[in-house]
Amino acid sequence: MSYVSRTLDELVKKNPHEPEFIQAATEVLESLAPVFDADPRYEEAGILERLVEPERQLMFRVPWMDDNGKVHVNRGYRVEFSSAIGPYKGGLRLHPSVNLGIIKFLGFEQIFKNSLTGLPIGGGKGGSDFDPKGKSDREIMAFCQSFMTELYRHIGASTDVPAGDIGVGGREIGYMFGQYKRITNRFEGVLTGKGITFGGSLARTEATGYGLLYLTQEMLRRNGRDIRGMKCSISGSGNVAIYAAEKAQALGAKVLTMSDSTGWIYDKDGIDLQAVKQIKEVNRQRLTEYIKYRPHSEYHAGKGVWNVPVDIALPCATQNELGAEDAKILIKNGCIAVAEGANMPSTLEATHFFLDGGVLFAPGKAANAGGVAVSALEMSQGSMRLSWSFEEVDARLKQIMVNICEQISDASEQYGFHNNFVIGANIAGFRKVADAMLSEGVI
Ligand code: NDP
Ligand code: 2IT
């Protein structure tokens, strides 16, 4: 039995109730087989067994009181997965679906994503099963303060630096930062995605969505195509989706769809992003409101964005939102490129359909790395106690995404695969981490 198969078997035995973690690990490990065949040192040093076991997993109680004086208890998580190449770095997710397996899959992906950015950041992820929907500002603050009252003892500007993810944006990072500072009496870059008046970086809000489009544009360019004039479907209407749509439009593409967890909108003239920003960022409402701004548009309850014929599909909502049937329909309708703004939005089956169908497919760990890359730039600016202009951060982001595109393309070709960016991203992300682990000894 091969090294990869043995490690995967063991992983499934040890983590039977973590399907998302098993899915993420399967995709990465299967890609890495040619690397182990070519270099026995990785197996001799037990690199894989060590890589799939988080360095540290924290679970804790988060008690808070709602506006009616009722006490609630949520479960908090921080998985410090790998510090091989830098301090643990990765977001915090607040969503009722959060459990240890979800946080582990996200933390595992983060290791390779962070490596691909070329910046010195390790992999981690955290969050809670707290549901922010329908909560007042005061309830959100109470939760964030309670969450940080435990988390603060585990994190630090050179140890572990959390940021946003689903359900965590500028408001939540602000409350958490305030509580960290109050408890520790230290003003330091312990979180990224901070407001620009207290240590945040310009362009962090836009970074994941903009980065996704920079990578998509480069991937198309390298294959002789131009994004201008292309039709595009986007799922989600949160931070990643909104700024993906903004940059897609700026590059001359037409965005036809967006969605939230209850339904989706179709606007044949192109999504009105000002309306979506007003609904989602300002009013915190559902997408059902969109039709009031654009009466000719369509709202559909449930799922359906992948049925719309487009050239480019950008899943930007959540894991496993795009299945085999969706992939088949997209391919049948002539879709030529898929780039994942979300983490693991395509199922393993859907991914195989895209690769076999000749679709240019950029996996999340490469395509959405712009967010964490600008987080790392926020850390640099924080350490230097200065701030760069929007244009400077944006230019660095673009360069990082172009570099990622080159790395994943080169690694794919090096192992004899043409345009297989799944294999390319996994191998390129892995090599740097594994080589650091070889140098650092058995730890
Ligand atoms: P937000 O909370 O801002 O937005 C999430 C969006 O996805 C909302 O439209 C939400 O709808 C929808 N959504 C969430 N869960 C589900 C679900 N179970 N089913 C259907 N729709 C759902 O999060 P982000 O935009 O920050 O994150 C989106 C994705 O991008 C995630 O996979 C995240 O891990 C990934 N990502 C985020 C980065 C960042 O910098 N923020 C960086 C890299 C990746 P509703 O409002 O109805 O819940
Ligand atoms: O999935 C991700 O890369 C993020 N949610 C962003 C992490 C970060 O540290 O900025």
Short mmCIF file of C-alpha atoms and ligand atoms in Angstrom, two decimals:
data_model
loop_
_atom_site.label_atom_id
_atom_site.label_comp_id
_atom_site.label_asym_id
_atom_site.label_seq_id
_atom_site.Cartn_x
_atom_site.Cartn_y
_atom_site.Cartn_z
CA MET A 1 0.00 0.00 0.00
CA SER A 2 1.33 3.46 -0.88
CA TYR A 3 2.35 6.08 1.67
CA VAL A 4 -0.62 8.26 0.68
CA SER A 5 -3.17 5.42 0.96
CA ARG A 6 -1.83 4.33 4.36
CA THR A 7 -1.95 7.87 5.72
CA LEU A 8 -5.47 8.40 4.40
CA ASP A 9 -6.70 5.10 5.84
CA GLU A 10 -5.32 6.04 9.23
CA LEU A 11 -6.82 9.52 8.99
CA VAL A 12 -10.30 8.15 8.20
CA LYS A 13 -10.03 5.74 11.16
CA LYS A 14 -8.98 8.51 13.53
CA ASN A 15 -11.50 11.13 12.33
CA PRO A 16 -14.60 9.20 11.22
CA HIS A 17 -17.00 12.03 12.03
CA GLU A 18 -15.20 14.71 10.04
CA PRO A 19 -16.29 14.27 6.39
CA GLU A 20 -15.15 17.73 5.26
CA PHE A 21 -11.69 17.24 6.75
CA ILE A 22 -11.42 13.82 5.11
CA GLN A 23 -12.52 15.36 1.79
CA ALA A 24 -9.93 18.15 1.95
CA ALA A 25 -7.15 15.78 3.02
CA THR A 26 -8.03 13.25 0.32
CA GLU A 27 -7.79 15.88 -2.40
CA VAL A 28 -4.42 17.15 -1.19
CA LEU A 29 -2.82 13.80 -0.40
CA GLU A 30 -3.86 12.17 -3.68
CA SER A 31 -2.24 15.06 -5.56
CA LEU A 32 1.02 14.57 -3.70
CA ALA A 33 1.70 10.95 -4.69
CA PRO A 34 4.18 11.87 -7.47
CA VAL A 35 6.19 14.00 -5.02
CA PHE A 36 6.72 11.05 -2.66
CA ASP A 37 7.61 8.75 -5.53
CA ALA A 38 10.34 11.20 -6.55
CA ASP A 39 11.76 11.92 -3.08
CA PRO A 40 11.79 9.31 -0.27
CA ARG A 41 12.93 11.85 2.36
CA TYR A 42 9.37 13.03 3.01
CA GLU A 43 8.15 9.56 3.92
CA GLU A 44 11.24 8.81 6.01
CA ALA A 45 10.60 11.97 8.05
CA GLY A 46 6.90 11.15 8.54
CA ILE A 47 5.91 14.44 6.92
CA LEU A 48 2.37 13.38 5.98
CA GLU A 49 1.44 11.82 9.32
CA ARG A 50 2.59 15.01 11.02
CA LEU A 51 0.95 17.34 8.53
CA VAL A 52 -2.55 15.87 8.94
CA GLU A 53 -2.46 16.13 12.74
CA PRO A 54 -2.97 19.70 14.01
CA GLU A 55 -0.23 20.98 16.29
CA ARG A 56 -2.91 22.07 18.75
CA GLN A 57 -6.74 22.05 18.87
CA LEU A 58 -8.60 24.31 21.27
CA MET A 59 -12.28 23.99 22.16
CA PHE A 60 -13.91 26.20 24.72
CA ARG A 61 -17.18 27.42 26.22
CA VAL A 62 -18.53 30.78 25.06
CA PRO A 63 -21.31 31.98 27.36
CA TRP A 64 -23.18 35.22 26.54
CA MET A 65 -26.43 36.93 27.42
CA ASP A 66 -29.08 38.00 24.87
CA ASP A 67 -31.12 41.22 24.97
CA ASN A 68 -33.83 39.53 27.06
CA GLY A 69 -31.37 38.46 29.74
CA LYS A 70 -31.31 34.81 28.62
CA VAL A 71 -27.96 33.03 28.84
CA HIS A 72 -26.69 31.08 25.81
CA VAL A 73 -23.66 28.83 25.49
CA ASN A 74 -21.81 28.29 22.22
CA ARG A 75 -18.71 26.27 21.48
CA GLY A 76 -15.55 28.11 20.42
CA TYR A 77 -12.71 26.60 18.39
CA ARG A 78 -9.19 27.45 17.34
CA VAL A 79 -7.20 24.83 15.47
CA GLU A 80 -3.50 25.71 15.28
CA PHE A 81 -2.62 23.42 12.43
CA SER A 82 0.90 24.16 11.26
CA SER A 83 3.53 26.69 12.23
CA ALA A 84 6.19 25.24 9.91
CA ILE A 85 6.64 28.45 7.91
CA GLY A 86 5.23 31.14 10.20
CA PRO A 87 2.76 32.00 12.97
CA TYR A 88 -0.64 30.30 12.66
CA LYS A 89 -2.81 32.45 10.39
CA GLY A 90 -6.41 32.04 9.30
CA GLY A 91 -9.93 33.27 9.80
CA LEU A 92 -12.70 32.82 12.33
CA ARG A 93 -16.08 31.55 11.14
CA LEU A 94 -19.36 32.21 12.96
CA HIS A 95 -22.07 29.95 11.55
CA PRO A 96 -24.41 27.36 13.11
CA SER A 97 -22.87 24.63 10.93
CA VAL A 98 -19.42 25.06 12.53
CA ASN A 99 -17.95 21.97 14.21
CA LEU A 100 -14.44 20.63 14.75
CA GLY A 101 -14.34 18.84 11.38
CA ILE A 102 -15.26 22.01 9.49
CA ILE A 103 -12.60 24.04 11.30
CA LYS A 104 -10.03 21.30 10.65
CA PHE A 105 -10.76 21.20 6.93
CA LEU A 106 -10.43 24.97 6.76
CA GLY A 107 -7.23 24.97 8.82
CA PHE A 108 -5.73 22.22 6.67
CA GLU A 109 -6.47 24.09 3.42
CA GLN A 110 -5.04 27.23 4.97
CA ILE A 111 -1.59 25.63 5.39
CA PHE A 112 -1.12 25.24 1.62
CA LYS A 113 -2.90 28.47 0.70
CA ASN A 114 -0.69 30.48 3.01
CA SER A 115 2.39 28.80 1.61
CA LEU A 116 1.33 29.72 -1.94
CA THR A 117 1.20 33.42 -1.05
CA GLY A 118 4.99 33.33 -0.62
CA LEU A 119 4.64 35.09 2.74
CA PRO A 120 5.77 33.67 6.10
CA ILE A 121 2.45 32.48 7.56
CA GLY A 122 1.46 29.10 9.00
CA GLY A 123 -2.04 27.60 8.96
CA GLY A 124 -4.88 27.88 11.47
CA LYS A 125 -8.62 28.43 11.65
CA GLY A 126 -11.27 29.01 14.30
CA GLY A 127 -14.80 30.01 14.97
CA SER A 128 -17.98 29.02 16.69
CA ASP A 129 -21.43 27.54 16.08
CA PHE A 130 -22.88 30.93 17.07
CA ASP A 131 -25.45 32.20 14.53
CA PRO A 132 -25.07 35.96 13.96
CA LYS A 133 -28.29 36.19 11.92
CA GLY A 134 -30.98 38.27 13.56
CA LYS A 135 -28.77 39.28 16.50
CA SER A 136 -28.60 42.88 17.71
CA ASP A 137 -25.31 44.78 17.69
CA ARG A 138 -25.12 44.43 21.45
CA GLU A 139 -25.59 40.66 21.26
CA ILE A 140 -22.84 40.41 18.63
CA MET A 141 -20.55 42.44 20.90
CA ALA A 142 -21.39 40.28 23.93
CA PHE A 143 -20.56 37.15 21.98
CA CYS A 144 -17.32 38.55 20.51
CA GLN A 145 -16.12 39.74 23.92
CA SER A 146 -16.85 36.40 25.54
CA PHE A 147 -15.16 34.54 22.67
CA MET A 148 -12.02 36.67 23.02
CA THR A 149 -12.01 36.35 26.82
CA GLU A 150 -10.89 32.75 26.30
CA LEU A 151 -9.12 33.03 22.94
CA TYR A 152 -6.75 35.83 23.98
CA ARG A 153 -4.50 33.48 25.99
CA HIS A 154 -3.78 31.35 22.91
CA ILE A 155 -3.04 34.01 20.28
CA GLY A 156 -0.52 36.79 19.71
CA ALA A 157 1.02 38.89 16.95
CA SER A 158 3.90 36.39 16.55
CA THR A 159 1.99 33.28 17.61
CA ASP A 160 -1.44 33.05 16.02
CA VAL A 161 -3.22 35.83 14.14
CA PRO A 162 -6.94 35.26 13.41
CA ALA A 163 -9.04 37.23 10.91
CA GLY A 164 -12.52 37.14 9.34
CA ASP A 165 -14.39 34.41 7.50
CA ILE A 166 -18.13 33.63 7.16
CA GLY A 167 -20.05 35.76 9.68
CA VAL A 168 -16.95 37.70 10.76
CA GLY A 169 -16.23 41.07 9.16
CA GLY A 170 -15.00 44.46 10.30
CA ARG A 171 -17.61 44.84 13.05
CA GLU A 172 -16.76 41.54 14.75
CA ILE A 173 -12.97 42.00 14.37
CA GLY A 174 -13.35 45.45 15.97
CA TYR A 175 -15.16 44.05 19.03
CA MET A 176 -12.66 41.20 19.38
CA PHE A 177 -9.67 43.52 19.01
CA GLY A 178 -11.09 45.88 21.64
CA GLN A 179 -11.50 43.03 24.11
CA TYR A 180 -8.01 41.63 23.41
CA LYS A 181 -6.50 45.04 24.03
CA ARG A 182 -8.46 45.52 27.22
CA ILE A 183 -7.47 42.16 28.69
CA THR A 184 -3.81 42.23 27.69
CA ASN A 185 -3.08 45.96 27.72
CA ARG A 186 -1.27 45.46 24.42
CA PHE A 187 -1.97 47.26 21.16
CA GLU A 188 -0.56 44.74 18.69
CA GLY A 189 -1.40 43.12 15.37
CA VAL A 190 -3.11 40.12 16.89
CA LEU A 191 -5.99 40.18 14.40
CA THR A 192 -6.16 41.24 10.76
CA GLY A 193 -9.08 42.84 9.00
CA LYS A 194 -9.01 45.64 11.56
CA GLY A 195 -10.51 49.05 10.81
CA ILE A 196 -8.13 51.41 9.06
CA THR A 197 -8.15 53.84 11.98
CA PHE A 198 -6.67 51.22 14.33
CA GLY A 199 -4.08 49.24 12.45
CA GLY A 200 -5.98 47.76 9.51
CA SER A 201 -4.76 47.71 5.93
CA LEU A 202 -6.37 49.46 3.01
CA ALA A 203 -7.72 46.94 0.47
CA ARG A 204 -8.11 44.09 3.00
CA THR A 205 -11.91 44.28 2.59
CA GLU A 206 -11.60 43.97 -1.18
CA ALA A 207 -8.64 41.59 -1.20
CA THR A 208 -10.19 38.13 -1.52
CA GLY A 209 -12.65 39.09 -4.26
CA TYR A 210 -10.16 41.27 -6.16
CA GLY A 211 -7.48 38.60 -5.84
CA LEU A 212 -9.87 35.98 -7.19
CA LEU A 213 -10.38 38.05 -10.32
CA TYR A 214 -6.67 38.83 -10.74
CA LEU A 215 -5.98 35.12 -10.71
CA THR A 216 -8.89 34.35 -13.06
CA GLN A 217 -7.74 37.04 -15.47
CA GLU A 218 -4.19 35.71 -15.45
CA MET A 219 -5.30 32.09 -15.88
CA LEU A 220 -7.38 33.11 -18.91
CA ARG A 221 -4.58 35.28 -20.30
CA ARG A 222 -2.11 32.41 -20.12
CA ASN A 223 -4.58 30.38 -22.16
CA GLY A 224 -5.09 33.05 -24.79
CA ARG A 225 -8.44 34.35 -23.51
CA ASP A 226 -9.61 37.78 -22.36
CA ILE A 227 -12.08 38.18 -19.51
CA ARG A 228 -13.57 41.31 -21.08
CA GLY A 229 -17.10 40.69 -22.34
CA MET A 230 -17.45 37.33 -20.61
CA LYS A 231 -20.59 36.34 -18.70
CA CYS A 232 -20.08 35.32 -15.16
CA SER A 233 -22.14 33.69 -12.37
CA ILE A 234 -21.30 34.33 -8.74
CA SER A 235 -22.76 32.56 -5.70
CA GLY A 236 -22.89 34.20 -2.29
CA SER A 237 -23.38 37.88 -1.53
CA GLY A 238 -20.94 38.33 1.34
CA ASN A 239 -17.49 39.86 1.50
CA VAL A 240 -15.86 37.63 -1.12
CA ALA A 241 -18.79 37.63 -3.57
CA ILE A 242 -19.31 41.41 -3.48
CA TYR A 243 -15.70 42.33 -4.23
CA ALA A 244 -15.38 39.54 -6.79
CA ALA A 245 -18.37 41.06 -8.58
CA GLU A 246 -16.89 44.55 -8.30
CA LYS A 247 -13.58 43.56 -9.89
CA ALA A 248 -15.25 41.33 -12.50
CA GLN A 249 -17.30 44.33 -13.63
CA ALA A 250 -14.25 46.60 -13.56
CA LEU A 251 -12.46 44.15 -15.86
CA GLY A 252 -15.35 44.25 -18.30
CA ALA A 253 -17.18 41.01 -17.45
CA LYS A 254 -20.95 40.87 -16.89
CA VAL A 255 -22.10 39.38 -13.57
CA LEU A 256 -25.51 37.76 -13.97
CA THR A 257 -26.18 36.15 -10.58
CA MET A 258 -25.58 36.35 -6.83
CA SER A 259 -27.12 34.34 -3.97
CA ASP A 260 -27.55 33.95 -0.23
CA SER A 261 -28.60 30.99 1.87
CA THR A 262 -32.28 31.47 1.02
CA GLY A 263 -32.25 32.20 -2.71
CA TRP A 264 -30.60 33.79 -5.73
CA ILE A 265 -31.00 36.72 -8.07
CA TYR A 266 -30.65 36.87 -11.84
CA ASP A 267 -30.19 40.24 -13.52
CA LYS A 268 -29.81 39.96 -17.28
CA ASP A 269 -28.38 43.49 -17.51
CA GLY A 270 -25.69 42.73 -14.94
CA ILE A 271 -25.96 42.87 -11.14
CA ASP A 272 -26.37 46.35 -9.64
CA LEU A 273 -23.63 46.16 -7.02
CA GLN A 274 -24.58 49.37 -5.25
CA ALA A 275 -27.96 47.78 -4.53
CA VAL A 276 -26.35 44.56 -3.24
CA LYS A 277 -23.94 46.53 -1.02
CA GLN A 278 -26.80 48.55 0.41
CA ILE A 279 -28.84 45.40 1.12
CA LYS A 280 -26.01 43.27 2.52
CA GLU A 281 -23.34 45.57 3.95
CA VAL A 282 -25.50 48.41 5.23
CA ASN A 283 -28.99 47.04 5.94
CA ARG A 284 -27.96 43.39 6.62
CA GLN A 285 -31.08 42.15 4.80
CA ARG A 286 -31.95 39.20 2.53
CA LEU A 287 -31.50 39.28 -1.26
CA THR A 288 -35.30 39.24 -1.68
CA GLU A 289 -34.93 43.03 -1.34
CA TYR A 290 -32.99 43.27 -4.64
CA ILE A 291 -36.13 43.25 -6.77
CA LYS A 292 -37.17 46.55 -5.14
CA TYR A 293 -34.04 48.19 -6.58
CA ARG A 294 -34.22 46.36 -9.93
CA PRO A 295 -37.87 45.50 -10.74
CA HIS A 296 -36.99 43.74 -14.01
CA SER A 297 -34.66 41.25 -12.24
CA GLU A 298 -35.62 37.76 -11.04
CA TYR A 299 -35.51 36.31 -7.53
CA HIS A 300 -35.65 32.53 -7.07
CA ALA A 301 -35.90 30.75 -3.74
CA GLY A 302 -33.46 27.88 -3.12
CA LYS A 303 -30.41 26.94 -5.21
CA GLY A 304 -29.93 27.50 -8.92
CA VAL A 305 -27.14 29.89 -9.91
CA TRP A 306 -25.19 27.15 -11.72
CA ASN A 307 -28.07 26.57 -14.17
CA VAL A 308 -27.49 29.96 -15.81
CA PRO A 309 -25.34 29.72 -18.97
CA VAL A 310 -22.05 31.58 -18.39
CA ASP A 311 -18.40 31.60 -19.46
CA ILE A 312 -17.03 31.83 -15.91
CA ALA A 313 -18.39 30.47 -12.62
CA LEU A 314 -17.17 31.89 -9.31
CA PRO A 315 -18.50 30.01 -6.27
CA CYS A 316 -18.08 32.42 -3.34
CA ALA A 317 -20.46 31.14 -0.64
CA THR A 318 -19.47 27.97 1.20
CA GLN A 319 -18.14 24.39 1.05
CA ASN A 320 -19.75 21.79 -1.21
CA GLU A 321 -22.18 24.26 -2.77
CA LEU A 322 -21.36 23.06 -6.29
CA GLY A 323 -21.97 19.35 -6.93
CA ALA A 324 -21.51 16.93 -9.83
CA GLU A 325 -24.85 17.81 -11.45
CA ASP A 326 -24.04 21.53 -11.30
CA ALA A 327 -20.64 20.87 -12.88
CA LYS A 328 -22.23 18.89 -15.71
CA ILE A 329 -24.72 21.67 -16.44
CA LEU A 330 -22.01 24.35 -16.39
CA ILE A 331 -19.88 22.33 -18.83
CA LYS A 332 -22.86 21.60 -21.08
CA ASN A 333 -23.63 25.33 -21.16
CA GLY A 334 -20.11 26.14 -22.34
CA CYS A 335 -18.44 27.34 -19.13
CA ILE A 336 -14.68 27.64 -19.74
CA ALA A 337 -13.36 28.66 -16.31
CA VAL A 338 -14.21 28.09 -12.65
CA ALA A 339 -12.34 29.86 -9.86
CA GLU A 340 -13.20 29.16 -6.24
CA GLY A 341 -13.66 32.23 -4.05
CA ALA A 342 -15.00 30.08 -1.23
CA ASN A 343 -13.08 27.29 0.50
CA MET A 344 -13.79 23.90 -1.11
CA PRO A 345 -17.09 24.96 -2.75
CA SER A 346 -16.82 22.18 -5.36
CA THR A 347 -17.29 18.58 -4.30
CA LEU A 348 -14.53 16.13 -5.25
CA GLU A 349 -16.81 14.74 -7.99
CA ALA A 350 -17.52 18.20 -9.42
CA THR A 351 -13.80 18.97 -9.42
CA HIS A 352 -13.09 15.83 -11.44
CA PHE A 353 -15.79 16.74 -13.96
CA PHE A 354 -14.19 20.16 -14.47
CA LEU A 355 -10.69 18.75 -14.86
CA ASP A 356 -11.83 15.99 -17.22
CA GLY A 357 -14.04 18.43 -19.13
CA GLY A 358 -11.13 20.73 -19.94
CA VAL A 359 -12.47 23.60 -17.82
CA LEU A 360 -9.78 25.92 -16.42
CA PHE A 361 -10.28 25.19 -12.73
CA ALA A 362 -8.59 27.25 -10.01
CA PRO A 363 -9.02 25.65 -6.56
CA GLY A 364 -9.80 27.83 -3.56
CA LYS A 365 -6.41 27.48 -1.91
CA ALA A 366 -4.91 29.31 -4.89
CA ALA A 367 -7.81 31.42 -6.10
CA ASN A 368 -8.93 32.94 -2.79
CA ALA A 369 -5.44 33.41 -1.30
CA GLY A 370 -5.62 37.18 -1.85
CA GLY A 371 -7.46 37.70 1.44
CA VAL A 372 -4.87 36.07 3.64
CA ALA A 373 -2.08 37.58 1.53
CA VAL A 374 -3.29 41.10 2.32
CA SER A 375 -3.74 40.01 5.94
CA ALA A 376 -0.02 39.20 5.93
CA LEU A 377 0.64 42.64 4.41
CA GLU A 378 -1.45 44.10 7.24
CA MET A 379 0.85 42.28 9.69
CA SER A 380 3.90 43.75 7.95
CA GLN A 381 2.49 47.27 8.03
CA GLY A 382 1.56 46.77 11.71
CA SER A 383 5.09 45.70 12.63
CA MET A 384 6.59 48.65 10.80
CA ARG A 385 3.95 50.98 12.26
CA LEU A 386 3.17 52.52 8.91
CA SER A 387 0.49 52.14 6.29
CA TRP A 388 0.67 51.79 2.55
CA SER A 389 -1.76 53.42 0.13
CA PHE A 390 -4.64 51.47 -1.41
CA GLU A 391 -2.81 51.45 -4.74
CA GLU A 392 0.34 50.04 -3.21
CA VAL A 393 -1.45 47.19 -1.41
CA ASP A 394 -3.56 46.45 -4.49
CA ALA A 395 -0.45 46.31 -6.71
CA ARG A 396 1.23 43.87 -4.30
CA LEU A 397 -1.95 41.77 -4.20
CA LYS A 398 -2.05 41.59 -7.98
CA GLN A 399 1.60 40.55 -8.15
CA ILE A 400 1.01 37.83 -5.54
CA MET A 401 -1.95 36.42 -7.49
CA VAL A 402 0.01 36.43 -10.75
CA ASN A 403 2.86 34.61 -8.95
CA ILE A 404 0.43 32.03 -7.58
CA CYS A 405 -0.92 31.43 -11.07
CA GLU A 406 2.59 30.87 -12.35
CA GLN A 407 3.54 28.57 -9.45
CA ILE A 408 0.49 26.31 -9.81
CA SER A 409 0.87 26.17 -13.55
CA ASP A 410 4.59 25.34 -13.37
CA ALA A 411 4.11 22.65 -10.71
CA SER A 412 1.37 21.06 -12.79
CA GLU A 413 3.56 20.95 -15.91
CA GLN A 414 6.58 19.75 -13.93
CA TYR A 415 4.71 16.60 -12.95
CA GLY A 416 3.36 16.01 -16.45
CA PHE A 417 -0.13 17.47 -16.13
CA HIS A 418 -1.35 20.24 -18.40
CA ASN A 419 -3.41 22.92 -16.63
CA ASN A 420 -4.19 20.73 -13.62
CA PHE A 421 -4.16 23.48 -11.02
CA VAL A 422 -5.48 21.18 -8.30
CA ILE A 423 -2.32 19.10 -8.47
CA GLY A 424 -0.26 22.24 -9.13
CA ALA A 425 -1.60 24.13 -6.08
CA ASN A 426 -1.28 21.16 -3.75
CA ILE A 427 2.28 20.35 -4.81
CA ALA A 428 3.52 23.94 -4.89
CA GLY A 429 1.91 24.71 -1.51
CA PHE A 430 3.19 21.49 0.03
CA ARG A 431 6.84 21.70 -1.02
CA LYS A 432 7.72 24.79 0.97
CA VAL A 433 5.97 23.56 4.12
CA ALA A 434 7.47 20.07 3.86
CA ASP A 435 10.99 21.40 3.28
CA ALA A 436 10.66 23.62 6.36
CA MET A 437 9.50 20.58 8.34
CA LEU A 438 12.52 18.58 7.17
CA SER A 439 14.83 21.35 8.37
CA GLU A 440 13.09 21.86 11.70
CA GLY A 441 13.40 18.23 12.81
CA VAL A 442 10.79 15.88 14.26
CA ILE A 443 8.46 18.27 16.07
P1 NDP B 1 -19.74 36.23 4.44
O1 NDP B 1 -20.28 35.83 5.74
O2 NDP B 1 -19.40 37.65 4.18
O3 NDP B 1 -20.72 35.76 3.27
C1 NDP B 1 -21.07 34.42 3.13
C2 NDP B 1 -22.06 34.32 1.97
O4 NDP B 1 -22.27 32.93 1.68
C3 NDP B 1 -23.41 34.90 2.31
O5 NDP B 1 -24.03 35.33 1.13
C4 NDP B 1 -24.13 33.67 2.88
O6 NDP B 1 -25.55 33.78 2.83
C5 NDP B 1 -23.62 32.58 2.00
N1 NDP B 1 -23.63 31.32 2.74
C6 NDP B 1 -22.97 31.04 3.88
N2 NDP B 1 -23.23 29.80 4.30
C7 NDP B 1 -24.07 29.30 3.39
C8 NDP B 1 -24.70 28.05 3.28
N3 NDP B 1 -24.51 27.06 4.18
N4 NDP B 1 -25.50 27.85 2.19
C9 NDP B 1 -25.69 28.85 1.27
N5 NDP B 1 -25.13 30.06 1.36
C10 NDP B 1 -24.32 30.26 2.40
O7 NDP B 1 -18.45 35.30 4.22
P2 NDP B 1 -17.24 35.50 3.20
O8 NDP B 1 -17.69 36.16 1.96
O9 NDP B 1 -16.11 36.08 3.96
O10 NDP B 1 -16.85 33.98 2.92
C11 NDP B 1 -17.38 33.25 1.81
C12 NDP B 1 -16.47 32.09 1.50
O11 NDP B 1 -15.16 32.57 1.16
C13 NDP B 1 -16.24 31.09 2.64
O12 NDP B 1 -16.07 29.80 2.09
C14 NDP B 1 -14.93 31.55 3.24
O13 NDP B 1 -14.27 30.51 3.93
C15 NDP B 1 -14.17 31.96 1.99
N6 NDP B 1 -13.06 32.88 2.15
C16 NDP B 1 -13.20 34.07 2.78
C17 NDP B 1 -12.14 34.95 2.87
C18 NDP B 1 -12.26 36.30 3.48
O14 NDP B 1 -11.28 37.04 3.44
N7 NDP B 1 -13.40 36.69 4.02
C19 NDP B 1 -10.81 34.59 2.34
C20 NDP B 1 -10.79 33.34 1.63
C21 NDP B 1 -11.87 32.52 1.57
P3 NDP B 1 -26.36 34.17 4.16
O15 NDP B 1 -26.00 35.58 4.43
O16 NDP B 1 -27.77 33.94 3.81
O17 NDP B 1 -25.86 33.22 5.22
O1 2IT B 2 -10.03 31.46 4.27
C1 2IT B 2 -9.28 32.45 4.39
O2 2IT B 2 -8.19 32.52 3.81
C2 2IT B 2 -9.72 33.57 5.22
N1 2IT B 2 -10.83 33.51 5.75
C3 2IT B 2 -8.83 34.74 5.45
C4 2IT B 2 -7.80 34.44 6.50
C5 2IT B 2 -6.95 35.61 6.94
O3 2IT B 2 -6.16 35.37 7.87
O4 2IT B 2 -7.05 36.70 6.41
#
